[in-house]
Short mmCIF file of C-alpha atoms and ligand atoms in Angstrom, two decimals:
data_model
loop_
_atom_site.label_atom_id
_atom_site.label_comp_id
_atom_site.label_asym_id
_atom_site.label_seq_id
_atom_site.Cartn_x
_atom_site.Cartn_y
_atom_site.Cartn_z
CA UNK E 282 54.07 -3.55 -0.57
CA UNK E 283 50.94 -5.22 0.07
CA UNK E 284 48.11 -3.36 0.11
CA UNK E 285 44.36 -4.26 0.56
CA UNK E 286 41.03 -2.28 -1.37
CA UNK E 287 40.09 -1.93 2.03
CA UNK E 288 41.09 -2.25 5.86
CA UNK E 289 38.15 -1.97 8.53
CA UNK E 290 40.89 -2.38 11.15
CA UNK E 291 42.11 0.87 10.69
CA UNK E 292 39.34 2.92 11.20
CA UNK E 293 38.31 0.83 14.58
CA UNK E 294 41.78 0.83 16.10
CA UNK E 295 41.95 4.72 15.74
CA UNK E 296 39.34 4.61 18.42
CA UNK E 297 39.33 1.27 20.01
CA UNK E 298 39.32 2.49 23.63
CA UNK E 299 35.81 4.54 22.62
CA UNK E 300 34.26 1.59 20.93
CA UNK E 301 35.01 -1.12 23.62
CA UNK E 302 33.87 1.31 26.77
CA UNK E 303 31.11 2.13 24.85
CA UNK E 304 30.22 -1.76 23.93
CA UNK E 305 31.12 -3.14 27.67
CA UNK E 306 28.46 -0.27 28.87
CA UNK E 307 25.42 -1.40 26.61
CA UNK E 308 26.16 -5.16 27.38
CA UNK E 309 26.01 -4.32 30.97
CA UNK E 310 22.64 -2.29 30.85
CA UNK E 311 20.47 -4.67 30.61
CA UNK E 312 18.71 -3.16 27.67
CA UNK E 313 19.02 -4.17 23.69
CA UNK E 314 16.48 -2.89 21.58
CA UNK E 315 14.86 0.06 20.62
CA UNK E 316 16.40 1.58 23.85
CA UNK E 317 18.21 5.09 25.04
CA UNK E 318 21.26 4.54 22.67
CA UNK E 319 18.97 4.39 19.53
CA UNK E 320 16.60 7.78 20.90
CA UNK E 321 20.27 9.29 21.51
CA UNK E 322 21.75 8.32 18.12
CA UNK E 323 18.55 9.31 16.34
CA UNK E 324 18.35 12.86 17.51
CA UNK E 325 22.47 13.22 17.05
CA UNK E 326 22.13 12.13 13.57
CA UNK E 327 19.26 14.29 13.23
CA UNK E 328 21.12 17.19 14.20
CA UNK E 329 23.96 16.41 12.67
CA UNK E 330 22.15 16.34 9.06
CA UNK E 331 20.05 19.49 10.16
CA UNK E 332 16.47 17.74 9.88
CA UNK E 333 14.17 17.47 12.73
CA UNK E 334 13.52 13.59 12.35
CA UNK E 335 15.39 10.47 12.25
CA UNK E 336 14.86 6.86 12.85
CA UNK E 337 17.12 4.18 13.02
CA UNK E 338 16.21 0.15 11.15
CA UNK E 339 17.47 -2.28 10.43
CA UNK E 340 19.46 -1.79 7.01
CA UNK E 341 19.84 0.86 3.91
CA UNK E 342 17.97 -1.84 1.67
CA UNK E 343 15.44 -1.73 4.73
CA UNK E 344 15.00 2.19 4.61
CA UNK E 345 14.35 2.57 1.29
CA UNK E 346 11.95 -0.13 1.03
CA UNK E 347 10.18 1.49 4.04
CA UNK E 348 10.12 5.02 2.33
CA UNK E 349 8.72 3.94 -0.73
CA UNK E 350 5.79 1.76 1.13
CA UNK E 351 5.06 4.84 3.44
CA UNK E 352 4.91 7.21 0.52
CA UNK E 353 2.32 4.86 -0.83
CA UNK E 354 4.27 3.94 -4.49
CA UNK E 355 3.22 0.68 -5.43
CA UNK E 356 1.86 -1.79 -8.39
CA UNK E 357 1.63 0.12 -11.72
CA UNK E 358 3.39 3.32 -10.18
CA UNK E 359 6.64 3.97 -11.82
CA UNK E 360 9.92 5.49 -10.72
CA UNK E 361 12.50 7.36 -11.78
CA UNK E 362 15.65 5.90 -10.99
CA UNK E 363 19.89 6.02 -11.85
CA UNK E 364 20.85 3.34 -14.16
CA UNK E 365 24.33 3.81 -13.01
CA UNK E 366 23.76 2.26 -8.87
CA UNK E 367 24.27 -0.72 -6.71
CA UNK E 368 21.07 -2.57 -7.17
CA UNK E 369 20.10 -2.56 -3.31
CA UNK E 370 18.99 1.51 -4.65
CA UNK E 371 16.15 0.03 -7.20
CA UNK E 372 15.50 -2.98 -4.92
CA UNK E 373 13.69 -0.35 -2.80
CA UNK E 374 10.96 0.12 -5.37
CA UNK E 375 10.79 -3.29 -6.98
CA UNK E 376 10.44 -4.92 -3.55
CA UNK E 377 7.13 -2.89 -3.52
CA UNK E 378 6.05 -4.02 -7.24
CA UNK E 379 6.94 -0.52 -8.34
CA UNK E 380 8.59 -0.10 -11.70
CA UNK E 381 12.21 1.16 -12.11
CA UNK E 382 12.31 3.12 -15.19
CA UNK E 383 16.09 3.93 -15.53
CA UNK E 384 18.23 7.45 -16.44
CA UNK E 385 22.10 7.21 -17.54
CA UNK E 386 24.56 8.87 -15.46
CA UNK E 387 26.15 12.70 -15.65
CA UNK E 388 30.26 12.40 -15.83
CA UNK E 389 29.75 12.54 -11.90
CA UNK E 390 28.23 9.19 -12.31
CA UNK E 391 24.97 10.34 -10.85
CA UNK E 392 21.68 10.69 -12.39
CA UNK E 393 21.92 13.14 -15.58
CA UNK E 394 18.99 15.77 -14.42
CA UNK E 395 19.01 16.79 -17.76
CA UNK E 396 17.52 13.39 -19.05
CA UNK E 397 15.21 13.09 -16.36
CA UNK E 398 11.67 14.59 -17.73
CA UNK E 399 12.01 12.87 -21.34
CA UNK E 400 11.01 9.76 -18.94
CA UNK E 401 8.63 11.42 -16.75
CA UNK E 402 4.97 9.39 -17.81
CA UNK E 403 1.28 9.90 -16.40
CA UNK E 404 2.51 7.25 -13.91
CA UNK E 405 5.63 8.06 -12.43
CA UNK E 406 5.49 8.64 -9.20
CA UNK E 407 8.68 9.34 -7.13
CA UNK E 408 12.45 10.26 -8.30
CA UNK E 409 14.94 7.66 -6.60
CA UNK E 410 18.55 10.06 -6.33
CA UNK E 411 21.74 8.21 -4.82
CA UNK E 412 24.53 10.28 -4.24
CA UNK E 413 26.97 7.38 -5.27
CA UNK E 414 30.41 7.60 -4.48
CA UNK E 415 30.20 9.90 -1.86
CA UNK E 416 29.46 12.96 -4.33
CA UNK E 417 25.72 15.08 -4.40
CA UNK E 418 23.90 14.57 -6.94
CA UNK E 419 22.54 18.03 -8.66
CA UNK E 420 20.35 18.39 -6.00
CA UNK E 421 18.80 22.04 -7.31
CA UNK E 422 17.84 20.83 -11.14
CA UNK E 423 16.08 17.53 -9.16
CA UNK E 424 14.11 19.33 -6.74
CA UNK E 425 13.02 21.49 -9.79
CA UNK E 426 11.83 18.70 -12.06
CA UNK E 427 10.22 17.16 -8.91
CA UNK E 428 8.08 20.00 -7.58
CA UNK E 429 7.12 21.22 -11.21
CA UNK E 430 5.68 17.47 -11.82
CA UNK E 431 4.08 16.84 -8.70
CA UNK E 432 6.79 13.94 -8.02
CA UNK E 433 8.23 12.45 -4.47
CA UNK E 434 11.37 12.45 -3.69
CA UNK E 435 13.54 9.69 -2.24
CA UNK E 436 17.70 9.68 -1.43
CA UNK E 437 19.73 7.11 -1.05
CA UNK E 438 22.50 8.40 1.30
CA UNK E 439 24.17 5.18 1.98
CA UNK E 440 27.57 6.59 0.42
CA UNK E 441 27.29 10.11 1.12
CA UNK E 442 27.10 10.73 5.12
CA UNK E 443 27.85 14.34 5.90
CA UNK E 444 27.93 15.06 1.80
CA UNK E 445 26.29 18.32 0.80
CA UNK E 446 25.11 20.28 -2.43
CA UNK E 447 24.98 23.70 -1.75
CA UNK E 448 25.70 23.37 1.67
CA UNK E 449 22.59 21.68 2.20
CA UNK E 450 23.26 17.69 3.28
CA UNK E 451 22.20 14.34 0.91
CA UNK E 452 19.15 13.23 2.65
CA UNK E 453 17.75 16.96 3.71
CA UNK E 454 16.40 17.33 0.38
CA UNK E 455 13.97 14.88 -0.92
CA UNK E 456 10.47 13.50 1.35
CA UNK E 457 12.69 10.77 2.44
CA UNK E 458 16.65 10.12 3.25
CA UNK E 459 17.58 6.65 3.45
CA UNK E 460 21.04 5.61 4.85
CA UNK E 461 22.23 2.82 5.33
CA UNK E 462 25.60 2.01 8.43
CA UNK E 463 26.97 -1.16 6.82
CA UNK E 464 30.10 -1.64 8.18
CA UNK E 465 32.42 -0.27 5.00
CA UNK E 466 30.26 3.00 4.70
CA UNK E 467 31.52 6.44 5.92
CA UNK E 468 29.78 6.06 9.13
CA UNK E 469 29.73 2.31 9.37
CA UNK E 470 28.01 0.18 12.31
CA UNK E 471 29.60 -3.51 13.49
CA UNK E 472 27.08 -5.02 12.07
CA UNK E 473 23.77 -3.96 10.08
CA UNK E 474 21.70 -0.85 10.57
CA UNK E 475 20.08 1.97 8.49
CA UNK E 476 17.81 5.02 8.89
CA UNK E 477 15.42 7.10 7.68
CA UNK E 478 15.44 10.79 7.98
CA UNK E 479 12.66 13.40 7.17
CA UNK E 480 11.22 16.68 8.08
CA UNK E 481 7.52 15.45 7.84
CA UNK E 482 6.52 14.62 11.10
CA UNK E 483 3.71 12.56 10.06
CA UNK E 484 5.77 10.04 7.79
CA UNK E 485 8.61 10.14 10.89
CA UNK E 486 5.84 8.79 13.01
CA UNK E 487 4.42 6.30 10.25
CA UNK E 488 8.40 4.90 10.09
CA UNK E 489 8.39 5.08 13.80
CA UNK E 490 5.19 2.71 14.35
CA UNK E 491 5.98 0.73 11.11
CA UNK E 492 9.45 -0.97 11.74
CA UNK E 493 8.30 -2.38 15.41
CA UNK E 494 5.38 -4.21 13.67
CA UNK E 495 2.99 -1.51 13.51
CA UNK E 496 2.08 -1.15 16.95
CA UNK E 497 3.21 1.97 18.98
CA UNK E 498 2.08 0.87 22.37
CA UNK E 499 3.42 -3.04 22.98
CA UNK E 500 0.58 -5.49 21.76
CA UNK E 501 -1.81 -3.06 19.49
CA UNK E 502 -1.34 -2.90 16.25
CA UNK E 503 -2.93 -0.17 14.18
CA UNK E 504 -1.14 -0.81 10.95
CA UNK E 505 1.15 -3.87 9.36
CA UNK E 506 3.79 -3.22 9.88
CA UNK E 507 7.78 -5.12 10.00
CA UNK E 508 10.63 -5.51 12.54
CA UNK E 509 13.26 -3.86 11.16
CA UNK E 510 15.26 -2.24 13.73
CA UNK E 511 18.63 -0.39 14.92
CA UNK E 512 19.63 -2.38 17.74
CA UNK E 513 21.08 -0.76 20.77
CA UNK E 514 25.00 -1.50 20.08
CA UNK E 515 24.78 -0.69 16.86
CA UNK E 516 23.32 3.11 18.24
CA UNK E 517 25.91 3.37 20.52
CA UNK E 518 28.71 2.56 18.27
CA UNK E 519 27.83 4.76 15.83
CA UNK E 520 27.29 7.56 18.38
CA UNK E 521 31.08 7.15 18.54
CA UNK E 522 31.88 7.39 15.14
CA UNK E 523 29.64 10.06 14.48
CA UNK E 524 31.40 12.18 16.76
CA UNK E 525 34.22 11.64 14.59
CA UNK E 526 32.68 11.56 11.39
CA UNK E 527 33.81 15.12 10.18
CA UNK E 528 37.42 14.10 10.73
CA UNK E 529 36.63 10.96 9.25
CA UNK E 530 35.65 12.39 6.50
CA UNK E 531 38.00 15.43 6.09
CA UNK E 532 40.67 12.82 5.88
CA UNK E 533 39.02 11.17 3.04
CA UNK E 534 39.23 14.01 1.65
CA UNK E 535 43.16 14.55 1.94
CA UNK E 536 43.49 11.65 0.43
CA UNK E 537 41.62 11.68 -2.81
CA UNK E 538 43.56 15.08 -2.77
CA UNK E 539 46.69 13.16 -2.86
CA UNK E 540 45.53 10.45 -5.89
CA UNK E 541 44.62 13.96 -7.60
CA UNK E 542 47.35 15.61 -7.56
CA UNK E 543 49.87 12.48 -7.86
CA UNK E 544 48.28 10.14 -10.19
CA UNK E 545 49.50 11.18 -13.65
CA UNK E 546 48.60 9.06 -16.38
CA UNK E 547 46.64 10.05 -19.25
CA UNK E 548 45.00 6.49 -19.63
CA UNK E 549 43.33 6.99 -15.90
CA UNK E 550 40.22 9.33 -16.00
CA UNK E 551 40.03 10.44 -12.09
CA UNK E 552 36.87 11.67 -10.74
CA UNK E 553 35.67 15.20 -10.68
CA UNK E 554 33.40 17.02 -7.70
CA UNK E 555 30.40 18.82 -9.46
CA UNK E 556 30.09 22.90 -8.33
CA UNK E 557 28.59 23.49 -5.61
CA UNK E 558 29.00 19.63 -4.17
CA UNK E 559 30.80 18.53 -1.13
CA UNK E 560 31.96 15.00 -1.82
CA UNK E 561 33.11 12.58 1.03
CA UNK E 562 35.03 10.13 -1.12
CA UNK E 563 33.03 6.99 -0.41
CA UNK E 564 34.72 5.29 -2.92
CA UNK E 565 37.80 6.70 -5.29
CA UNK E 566 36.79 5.86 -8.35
CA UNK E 567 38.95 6.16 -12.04
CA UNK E 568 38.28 4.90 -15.53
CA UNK E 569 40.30 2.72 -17.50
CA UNK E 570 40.27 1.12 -20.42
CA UNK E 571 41.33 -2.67 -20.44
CA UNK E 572 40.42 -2.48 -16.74
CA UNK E 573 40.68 -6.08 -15.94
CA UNK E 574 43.85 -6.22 -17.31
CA UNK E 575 44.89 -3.34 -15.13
CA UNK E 576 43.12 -4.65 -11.97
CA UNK E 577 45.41 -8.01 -12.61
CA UNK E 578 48.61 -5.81 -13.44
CA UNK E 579 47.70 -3.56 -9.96
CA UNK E 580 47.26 -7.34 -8.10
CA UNK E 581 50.48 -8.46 -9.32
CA UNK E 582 52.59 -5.57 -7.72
CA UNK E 583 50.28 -5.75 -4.18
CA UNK E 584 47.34 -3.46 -4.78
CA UNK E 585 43.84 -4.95 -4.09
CA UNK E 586 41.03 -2.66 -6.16
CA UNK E 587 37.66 -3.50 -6.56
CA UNK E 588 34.63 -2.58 -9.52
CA UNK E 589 31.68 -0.80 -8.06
CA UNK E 590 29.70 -2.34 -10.26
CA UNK E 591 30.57 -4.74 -12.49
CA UNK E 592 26.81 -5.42 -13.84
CA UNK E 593 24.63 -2.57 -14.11
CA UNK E 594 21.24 -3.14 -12.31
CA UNK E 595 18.83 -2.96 -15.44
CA UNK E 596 21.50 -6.16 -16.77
CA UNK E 597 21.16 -8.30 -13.44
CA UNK E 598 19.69 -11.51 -13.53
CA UNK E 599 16.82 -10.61 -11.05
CA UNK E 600 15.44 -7.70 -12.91
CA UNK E 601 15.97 -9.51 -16.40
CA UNK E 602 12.05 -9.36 -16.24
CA UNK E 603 11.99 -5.57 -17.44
CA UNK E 604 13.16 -6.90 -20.41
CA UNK E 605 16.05 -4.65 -21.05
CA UNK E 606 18.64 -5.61 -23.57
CA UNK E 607 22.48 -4.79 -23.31
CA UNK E 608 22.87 -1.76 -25.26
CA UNK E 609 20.06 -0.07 -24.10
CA UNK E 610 21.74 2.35 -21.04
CA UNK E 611 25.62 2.46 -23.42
CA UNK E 612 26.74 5.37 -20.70
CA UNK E 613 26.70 3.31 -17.62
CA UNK E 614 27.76 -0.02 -19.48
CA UNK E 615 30.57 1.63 -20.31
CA UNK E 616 31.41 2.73 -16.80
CA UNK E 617 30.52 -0.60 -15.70
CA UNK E 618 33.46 -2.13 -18.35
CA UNK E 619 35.90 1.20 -16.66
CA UNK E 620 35.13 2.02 -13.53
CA UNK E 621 37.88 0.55 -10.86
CA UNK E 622 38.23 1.12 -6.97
CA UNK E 623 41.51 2.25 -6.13
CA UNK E 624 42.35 1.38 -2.09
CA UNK E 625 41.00 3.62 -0.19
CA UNK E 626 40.32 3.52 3.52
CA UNK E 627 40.20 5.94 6.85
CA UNK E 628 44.11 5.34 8.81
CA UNK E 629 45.53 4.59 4.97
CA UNK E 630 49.20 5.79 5.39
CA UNK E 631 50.67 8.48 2.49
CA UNK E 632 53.71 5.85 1.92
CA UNK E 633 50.48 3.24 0.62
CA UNK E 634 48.85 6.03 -1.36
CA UNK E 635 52.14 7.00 -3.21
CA UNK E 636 52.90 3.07 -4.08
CA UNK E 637 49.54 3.08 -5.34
CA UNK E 638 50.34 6.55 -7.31
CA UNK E 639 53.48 5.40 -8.42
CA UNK E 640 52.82 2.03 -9.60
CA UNK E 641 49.60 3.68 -11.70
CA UNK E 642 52.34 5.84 -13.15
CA UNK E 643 54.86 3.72 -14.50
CA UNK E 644 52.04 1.96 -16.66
CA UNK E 645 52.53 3.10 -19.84
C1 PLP Y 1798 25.14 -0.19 0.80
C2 PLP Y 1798 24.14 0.39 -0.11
C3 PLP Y 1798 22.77 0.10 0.03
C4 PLP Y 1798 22.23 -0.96 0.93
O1 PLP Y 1798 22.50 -0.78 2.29
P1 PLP Y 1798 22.45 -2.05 3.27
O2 PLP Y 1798 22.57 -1.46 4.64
O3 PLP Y 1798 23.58 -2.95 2.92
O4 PLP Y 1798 21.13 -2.70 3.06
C5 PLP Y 1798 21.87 0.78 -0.79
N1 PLP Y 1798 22.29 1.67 -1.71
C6 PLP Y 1798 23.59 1.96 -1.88
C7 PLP Y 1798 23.99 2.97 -2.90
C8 PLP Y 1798 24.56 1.32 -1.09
O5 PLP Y 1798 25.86 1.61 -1.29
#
């Protein structure tokens, strides 16, 4: 059996009819940007999360960068960030000279809370959470550190659309929830798009003027600003797969269920929810050791997996200038030597998950 990390096909086909309706109507309108679809989506999202504000751009990388201009954090301000991310989370805050001062992982693989305030200094300014994989961060113990140190709080939801912690949902939390609808997410666009959601409505309104080039009334400008918008189809696509997105997701969660309960090898660490979290599987993650080995044996017999990430962030070329030496973060090195994505996909059929299962099984 062949079987691929990921199929985008899937998920469309299950609702093809929607989708193409939906596209053939905004072509035909007329109208393309910053237009009824996007004022529609936003206040659906909005609802959705169960925070008065959102506002669609043009990418997750996009959003944060936004949230951390708006909120002021700049040159010589430092931020709190997880070691253990995909480096579009920290290029938020170095894109606005701010410095990333890193925390390892929990054995969720988000930030550790508890190692959090040892790195708290006269200048940080902000705590940067991503709910990676799909999975709350500890939500609670954050807010706790935040408030008692005066400190902002940004999310990066990107993975984790319609997670919760305490019933609560990723991005409801912090000043600012950034998410971003790349095609592969849980509720992906056809293209690029993001958003920002908050329940200040002053920063909603600064996001609002800011992405359309500062000027809220065509052709005056009262602040710089960029053009970083949701376009029209991509709002009215994901209108359609929002609408969906709690089966979506529920499914996602049957099917980590089923690579629970059926993978059985003591060489595979599988992933574990945190109390009190609702994850929605953006990923399924194990451990391994010898995992490239493993991702070759798994190729060999059909199964296409993937490492989310191979090269921790504060190792990457482009930050090298922080100066940090291999060694320095040993928790999420590690995870980046173990970590491997299983396939794992919306419309992924129980006779591919059991292959999967099975072949992980017979190695010994
Ligand atoms: C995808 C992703 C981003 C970036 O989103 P884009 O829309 O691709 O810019 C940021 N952070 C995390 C954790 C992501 O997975």
């Amino acid at each position: 059996m062949e079987i691929a990390c990921n199929r985008m096909d899937r998920g469309f086909k299950r609702y093809q009819e929607e989708f193409e309706t939906k596209t053939l109507e905004i072509l035909r309108s007329g109208y393309y940007i910053l237009g009824k679809e996007v004022s529609a989506f936003e206040s659906e999202f909005a609802s959705f999360l169960g925070i008065p504000y959102c506002i669609g751009v043009g990418s997750g990388l996009s959003a944060l960068q936004i949230a951390f201009h708006l909120l002021g954090i700049g040159k010589g301000d430092e931020v709190i960030v997880p070691a253990n991310t995909y480096i579009a989370s920290v290029l938020g805050v170095t894109l606005n000279d701010a410095t990333p001062i890193f925390v390892e992982p929990d054995k969720f693989y988000n930030i550790d809370a508890g190692k959090i305030e040892e790195k708290i200094s006269e200048r940080t300014r902000a705590i940067l959470v991503v709910h990676l994989y799909g999975q709350a961060a500890n939500m609670t113990e954050i807010m706790n550190i935040a408030r008692k140190h005066n400190l902002r709080v940004v999310e990066d939801c990107a993975q984790s659309h319609g997670a919760s912690y305490e019933g609560q949902q990723t991005g409801t939390f912090g000043d600012f929830g950034c998410f971003s609808f790349y095609p592969t997410k849980n509720l992906g666009a056809f293209g690029d798009g993001g958003a920002l959601v908050t329940a200040d409505a002053k920063l909603a309104d600064a996001v609002r003027v800011y992405r359309n080039y500062g000027s809220r009334k065509k052709y005056y400008n009262e602040m710089m600003g960029v053009n970083s918008r949701l376009d029209e189809l991509q709002a009215g696509l994901l209108r359609v797969r929002l609408a969906h997105l709690d089966e979506l997701n529920a499914e996602r969660k049957r099917m980590a269920l089923y690579y629970q309960e059926h993978i059985i090898n003591s060489k595979f660490i599988l992933p574990e929810v945190r109390t009190g979290a609702e994850a929605v599987w953006h990923q399924y993650i194990v451990r391994v050791k010898g995992r490239d080995e493993i991702q070759q044996k798994l190729q060999r017999k059909g199964i296409g997996t993937m490492v989310h990430y191979p090269i921790p962030p504060h190792l990457s070329e482009a930050l090298r200038y922080l100066n940090l030496q291999k060694g320095s973060y040993p928790i999420t090195e590690c995870y980046a030597d173990e970590v491997l994505s299983l396939p794992f996909y919306n419309g992924m059929l129980e006779e591919e998950l059991q292959y999967v299962a099975d072949v992980i099984n017979s190695f010994s």
